[in-house]
Coordinates of C-alpha atoms in Angstrom, one line a residue:
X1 CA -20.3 68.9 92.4
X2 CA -21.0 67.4 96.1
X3 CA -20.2 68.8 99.3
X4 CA -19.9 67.0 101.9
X5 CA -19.3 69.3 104.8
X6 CA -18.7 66.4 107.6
X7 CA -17.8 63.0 107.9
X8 CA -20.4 60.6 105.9
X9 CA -22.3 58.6 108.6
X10 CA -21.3 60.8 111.4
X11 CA -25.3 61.7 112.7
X12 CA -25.6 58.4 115.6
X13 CA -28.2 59.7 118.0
X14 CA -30.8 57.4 117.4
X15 CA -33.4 60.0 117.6
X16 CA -32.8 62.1 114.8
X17 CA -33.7 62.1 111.2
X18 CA -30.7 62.5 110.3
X19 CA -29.0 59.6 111.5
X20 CA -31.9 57.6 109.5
X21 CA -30.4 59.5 106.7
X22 CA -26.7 58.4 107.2
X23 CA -27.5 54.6 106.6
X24 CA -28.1 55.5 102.9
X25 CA -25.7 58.7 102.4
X26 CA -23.0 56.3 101.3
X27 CA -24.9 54.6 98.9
X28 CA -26.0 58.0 97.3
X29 CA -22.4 58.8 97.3
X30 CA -21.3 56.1 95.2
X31 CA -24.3 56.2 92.7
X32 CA -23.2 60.4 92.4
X33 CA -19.5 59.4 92.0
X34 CA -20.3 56.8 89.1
X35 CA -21.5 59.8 87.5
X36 CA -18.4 62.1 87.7
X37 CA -19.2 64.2 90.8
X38 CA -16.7 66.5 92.2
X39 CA -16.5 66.4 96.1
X40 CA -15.4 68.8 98.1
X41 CA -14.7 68.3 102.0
X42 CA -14.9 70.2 104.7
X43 CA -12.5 67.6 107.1
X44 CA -9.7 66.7 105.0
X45 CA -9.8 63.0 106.5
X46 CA -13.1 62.6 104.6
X47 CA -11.2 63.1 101.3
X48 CA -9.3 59.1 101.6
X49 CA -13.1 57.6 102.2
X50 CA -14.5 59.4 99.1
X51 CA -11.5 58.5 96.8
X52 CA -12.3 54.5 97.8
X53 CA -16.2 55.1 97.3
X54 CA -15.4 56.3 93.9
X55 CA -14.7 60.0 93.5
X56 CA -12.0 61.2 90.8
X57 CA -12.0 64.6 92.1
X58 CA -11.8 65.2 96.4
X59 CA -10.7 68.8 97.3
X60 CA -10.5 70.0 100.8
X61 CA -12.3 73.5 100.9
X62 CA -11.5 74.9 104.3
X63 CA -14.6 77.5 105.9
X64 CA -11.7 80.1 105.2
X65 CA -13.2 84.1 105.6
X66 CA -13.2 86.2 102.9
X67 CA -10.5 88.5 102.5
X68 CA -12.7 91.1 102.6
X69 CA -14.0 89.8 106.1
X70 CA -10.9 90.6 107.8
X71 CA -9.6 93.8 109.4
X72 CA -6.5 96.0 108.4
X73 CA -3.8 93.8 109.6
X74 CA -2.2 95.6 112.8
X75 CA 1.1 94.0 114.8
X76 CA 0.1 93.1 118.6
X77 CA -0.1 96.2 121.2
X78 CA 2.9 95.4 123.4
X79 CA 1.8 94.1 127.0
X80 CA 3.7 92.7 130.3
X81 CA 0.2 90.9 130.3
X82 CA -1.0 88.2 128.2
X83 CA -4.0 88.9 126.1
X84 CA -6.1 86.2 125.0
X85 CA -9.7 85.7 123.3
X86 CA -12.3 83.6 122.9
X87 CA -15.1 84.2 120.4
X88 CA -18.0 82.2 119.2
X89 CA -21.7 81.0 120.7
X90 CA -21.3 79.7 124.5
X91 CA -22.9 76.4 124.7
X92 CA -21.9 73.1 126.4
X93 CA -19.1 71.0 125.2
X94 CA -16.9 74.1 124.3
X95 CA -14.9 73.6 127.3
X96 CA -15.8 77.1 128.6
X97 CA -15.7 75.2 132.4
X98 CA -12.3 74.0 132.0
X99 CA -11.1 77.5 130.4
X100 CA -12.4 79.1 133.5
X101 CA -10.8 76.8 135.8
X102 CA -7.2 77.3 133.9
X103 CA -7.2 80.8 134.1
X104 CA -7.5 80.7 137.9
X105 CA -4.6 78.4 138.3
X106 CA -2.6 80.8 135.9
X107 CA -4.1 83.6 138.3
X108 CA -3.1 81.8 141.5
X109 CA 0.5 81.2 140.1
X110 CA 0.7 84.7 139.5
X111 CA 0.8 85.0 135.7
X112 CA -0.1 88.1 133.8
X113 CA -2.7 86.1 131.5
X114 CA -5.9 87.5 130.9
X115 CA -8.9 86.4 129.0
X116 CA -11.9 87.9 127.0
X117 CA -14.8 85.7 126.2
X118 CA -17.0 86.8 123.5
X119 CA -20.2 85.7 122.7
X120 CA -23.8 84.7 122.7
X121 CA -25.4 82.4 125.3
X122 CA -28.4 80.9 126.6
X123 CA -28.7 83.4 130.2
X124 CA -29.0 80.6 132.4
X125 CA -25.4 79.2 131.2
X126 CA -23.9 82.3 131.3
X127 CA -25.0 82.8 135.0
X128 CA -23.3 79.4 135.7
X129 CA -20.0 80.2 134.2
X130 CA -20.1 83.7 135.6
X131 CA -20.7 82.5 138.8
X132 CA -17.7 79.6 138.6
X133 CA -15.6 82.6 137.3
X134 CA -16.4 84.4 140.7
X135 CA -15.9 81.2 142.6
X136 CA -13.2 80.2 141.3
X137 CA -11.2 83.2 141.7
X138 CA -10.5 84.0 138.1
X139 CA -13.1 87.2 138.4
X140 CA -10.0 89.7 137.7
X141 CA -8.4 88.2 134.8
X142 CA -11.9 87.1 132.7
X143 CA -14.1 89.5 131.2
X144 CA -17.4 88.8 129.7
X145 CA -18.5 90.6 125.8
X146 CA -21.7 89.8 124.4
X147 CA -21.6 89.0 121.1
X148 CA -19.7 91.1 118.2
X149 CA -21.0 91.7 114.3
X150 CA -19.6 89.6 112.3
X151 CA -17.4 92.4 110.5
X152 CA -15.7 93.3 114.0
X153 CA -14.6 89.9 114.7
X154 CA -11.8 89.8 113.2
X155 CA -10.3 93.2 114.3
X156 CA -11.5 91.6 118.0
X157 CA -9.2 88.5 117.6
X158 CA -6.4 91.5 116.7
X159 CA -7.1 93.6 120.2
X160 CA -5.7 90.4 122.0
X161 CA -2.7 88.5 121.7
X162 CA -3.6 84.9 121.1
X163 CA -7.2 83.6 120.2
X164 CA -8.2 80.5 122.2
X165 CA -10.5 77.4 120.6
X166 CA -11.3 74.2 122.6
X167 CA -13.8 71.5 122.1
X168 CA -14.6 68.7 124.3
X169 CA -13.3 65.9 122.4
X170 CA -15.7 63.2 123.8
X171 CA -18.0 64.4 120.8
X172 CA -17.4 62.8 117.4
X173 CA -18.9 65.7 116.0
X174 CA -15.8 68.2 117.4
X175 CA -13.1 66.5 115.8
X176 CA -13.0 68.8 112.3
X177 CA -10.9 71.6 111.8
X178 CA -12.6 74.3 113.3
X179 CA -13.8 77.8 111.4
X180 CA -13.0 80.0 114.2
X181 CA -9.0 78.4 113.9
X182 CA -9.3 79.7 110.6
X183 CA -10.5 83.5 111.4
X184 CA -8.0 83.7 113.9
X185 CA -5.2 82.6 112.0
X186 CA -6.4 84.5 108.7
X187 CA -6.9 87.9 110.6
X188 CA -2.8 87.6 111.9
X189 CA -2.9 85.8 115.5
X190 CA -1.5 82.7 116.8
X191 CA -4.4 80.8 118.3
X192 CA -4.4 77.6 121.0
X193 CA -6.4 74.9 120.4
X194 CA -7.5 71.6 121.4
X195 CA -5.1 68.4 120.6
X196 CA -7.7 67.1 117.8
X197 CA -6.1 65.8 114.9
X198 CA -7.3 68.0 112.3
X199 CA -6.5 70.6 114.7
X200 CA -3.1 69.0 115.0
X201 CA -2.3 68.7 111.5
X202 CA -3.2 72.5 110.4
X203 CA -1.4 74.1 113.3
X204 CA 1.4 72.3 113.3
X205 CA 1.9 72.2 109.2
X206 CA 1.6 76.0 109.3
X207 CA 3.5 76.4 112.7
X208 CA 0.7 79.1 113.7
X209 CA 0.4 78.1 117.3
X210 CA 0.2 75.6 120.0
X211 CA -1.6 72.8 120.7
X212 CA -3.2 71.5 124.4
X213 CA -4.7 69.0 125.9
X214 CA -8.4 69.9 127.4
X215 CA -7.7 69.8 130.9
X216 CA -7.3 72.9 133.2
X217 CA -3.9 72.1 134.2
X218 CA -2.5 71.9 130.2
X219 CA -4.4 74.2 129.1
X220 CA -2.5 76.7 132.2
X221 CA 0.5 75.5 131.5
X222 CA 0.5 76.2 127.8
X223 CA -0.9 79.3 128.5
X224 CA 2.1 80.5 130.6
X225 CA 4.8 78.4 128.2
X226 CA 3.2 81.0 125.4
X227 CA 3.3 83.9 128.2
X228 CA 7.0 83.3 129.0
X229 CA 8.7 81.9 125.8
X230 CA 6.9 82.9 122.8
X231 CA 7.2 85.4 119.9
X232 CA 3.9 86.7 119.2
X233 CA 4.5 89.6 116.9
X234 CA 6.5 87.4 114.5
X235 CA 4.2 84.5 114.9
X236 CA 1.2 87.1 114.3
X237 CA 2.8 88.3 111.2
X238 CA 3.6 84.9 110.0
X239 CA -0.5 84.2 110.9
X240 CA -1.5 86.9 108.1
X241 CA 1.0 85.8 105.9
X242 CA -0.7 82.7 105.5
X243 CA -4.0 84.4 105.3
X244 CA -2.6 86.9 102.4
X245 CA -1.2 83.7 100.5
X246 CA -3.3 81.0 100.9
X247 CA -5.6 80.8 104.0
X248 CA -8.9 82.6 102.1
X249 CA -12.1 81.6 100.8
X250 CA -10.8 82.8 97.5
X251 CA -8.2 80.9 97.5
X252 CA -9.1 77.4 99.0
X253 CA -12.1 78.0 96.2
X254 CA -9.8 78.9 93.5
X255 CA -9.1 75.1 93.5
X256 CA -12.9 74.1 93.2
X257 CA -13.5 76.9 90.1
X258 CA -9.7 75.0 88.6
X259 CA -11.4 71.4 88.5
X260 CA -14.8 72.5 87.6
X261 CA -13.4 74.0 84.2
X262 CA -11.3 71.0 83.9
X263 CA -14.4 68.9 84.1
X264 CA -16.4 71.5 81.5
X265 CA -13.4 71.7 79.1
X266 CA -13.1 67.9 79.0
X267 CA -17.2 66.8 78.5
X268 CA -16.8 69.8 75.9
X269 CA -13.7 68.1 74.1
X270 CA -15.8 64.4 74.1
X271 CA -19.0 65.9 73.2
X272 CA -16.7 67.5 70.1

C-alpha cells in the first residue's frame, strides 16, 4: 500500500529538495503500481491521475478524527449573537487579514457576529493582526485564544456556532480538502470555508455549510446570510450525523483494512 497524501508533482519552489524529488515521484509510481500497490489519497482529485498511471486500487482516505477525539455531542447554546471559531496555527496565507477586515464591516453594519481565533503564532504576526483588529475597528467582536490541546478542540468548535476555515487560494498547495473542515463537521457544526473545489465538493455533497469567496466583503456577507437565515441547530445535528455514520478515521479506514484483505485473500487463493 502507497499513500500519497498530496497531489504528485505538487513541490515547484525550485529551492527545495523536494521539488527535485517530484520529477521522479511519477515514475516510482508507476513502477509500484505494476506491482499491485494500493493507493490511498488524501485529495480525492489525485485518485483519476493514479488510476491512468496504473493503480487497480485508489481510495480516498480523508484526515477524519477519531471518534474518540471528539467531545459529547451538545446542540448550539441559543444566542441573538452569532458565534463563530477559528482554530489552527496562525501563519500567512490563512487569510487571517481578510477575516479581520470582514468582521469589521459585519461590526459596522451592525451585526451581532462575533469571532474567536484560536491558536498558535509566531509573536510578531500576532502583534500585526492584533493591532489591524484594533485599527480596524473589529476590537469588540474578535477575541484572541492561544492555542487549545488537542482533546479540547473539538468541544471548542461546539462553544461556537459555526467554525470558519479560509485559505488563500493563490497557493497550489491550499487547494485539498482541509482537516480542520473535517473536525468541525465531525464534532456537529456547520463550518464556512473557502470556494476551493475540494472544499466545494464535500460541503456541498454533505450540505454541512456554506461556501465564500476570500474577500472581506463575501466573506461578511455570508457571514450575516448565515446570521439572518440559517438553521444552525438542525444543520449542527445533521454535522454529527455525518460524523456518527461516516465522517471518522474508522470509517474512511474501514475501506483501506476491506481492500487490503481482498488483496491478501486473492495472492492467498493464487499462491494455492
Amino acid at each position: 500500500m502507497i499513500d500519497i497524501a498530496e497531489r504528485p508533482g505538487l513541490v515547484t519552489a525550485t529551492d527545495s529538495l523536494a521539488s527535485v524529488f517530484s520529477k521522479f515521484e511519477p515514475f516510482s509510481l508507476r513502477a509500484l503500481a505494476r506491482r499491485g500497490a494500493i493507493a490511498t489519497v488524501a485529495v480525492p482529485s489525485d485518485a483519476n491521475r493514479l488510476r491512468e498511471w496504473g493503480f487497480g486500487a485508489v481510495i480516498p482516505l480523508r484526515n477524519a478524527p477519531l471518534s474518540s477525539w471528539r467531545a459529547p455531542y451538545a446542540d448550539p447554546v441559543e444566542a441573538h449573537e452569532l458565534r463563530c471559531v477559528v482554530i489552527g496555527s496562525i501563519f500567512r496565507g490563512r487569510a487571517y487579514e481578510i477575516l479581520i477586515q470582514a468582521l469589521a464591516i459585519c461590526s459596522a453594519r451592525g451585526a451581532r457576529i462575533k469571532l474567536e481565533i484560536v491558536g498558535p503564532g509566531e509573536q510578531s504576526y500576532l502583534a500585526e493582526l492584533q493591532e489591524l483588529t484594533r485599527r480596524s475597528g473589529a476590537g469588540d467582536v474578535i477575541t484572541w485564544r492561544e492555542a487549545v490541546d488537542s482533546d479540547r478542540v473539538s468541544k471548542t468548535y461546539m462553544d461556537a456556532h459555526v467554525g470558519i476555515v479560509l485559505y488563500e487560494p493563490d497557493d497550489p498547495g491550499n487547494d485539498g480538502l482541509s482537516n480542520k473542515i473535517l473536525e468541525c463537521v465531525s464534532s456537529g457544526r456547520p463550518v464556512l470555508a473557502g470556494d476551493l473545489p475540494e472544499n466545494r465538493a464535500f460541503v456541498t455533497e454533505n450540505e454541512v455549510g456554506w461556501l465564500t469567496s476570500v474577500t472581506a466583503e463575501a466573506i461578511a456577507d455570508a457571514l450575516m446570510h448565515i446570521h439572518e437565515n440559517a438553521d444552525i441547530e438542525e444543520m449542527s445535528r445533521r454535522c454529527r450525523n455525518l460524523g456518527n455514520t461516516s465522517l471518522t478515521w474508522e470509517s474512511d479506514f474501514s475501506r483501506v483494512r476491506d481492500a487490503l484483505a481482498l488483496t491478501h485473500n486473492i495472492t492467498g487463493a493464487n499462491n494455492d
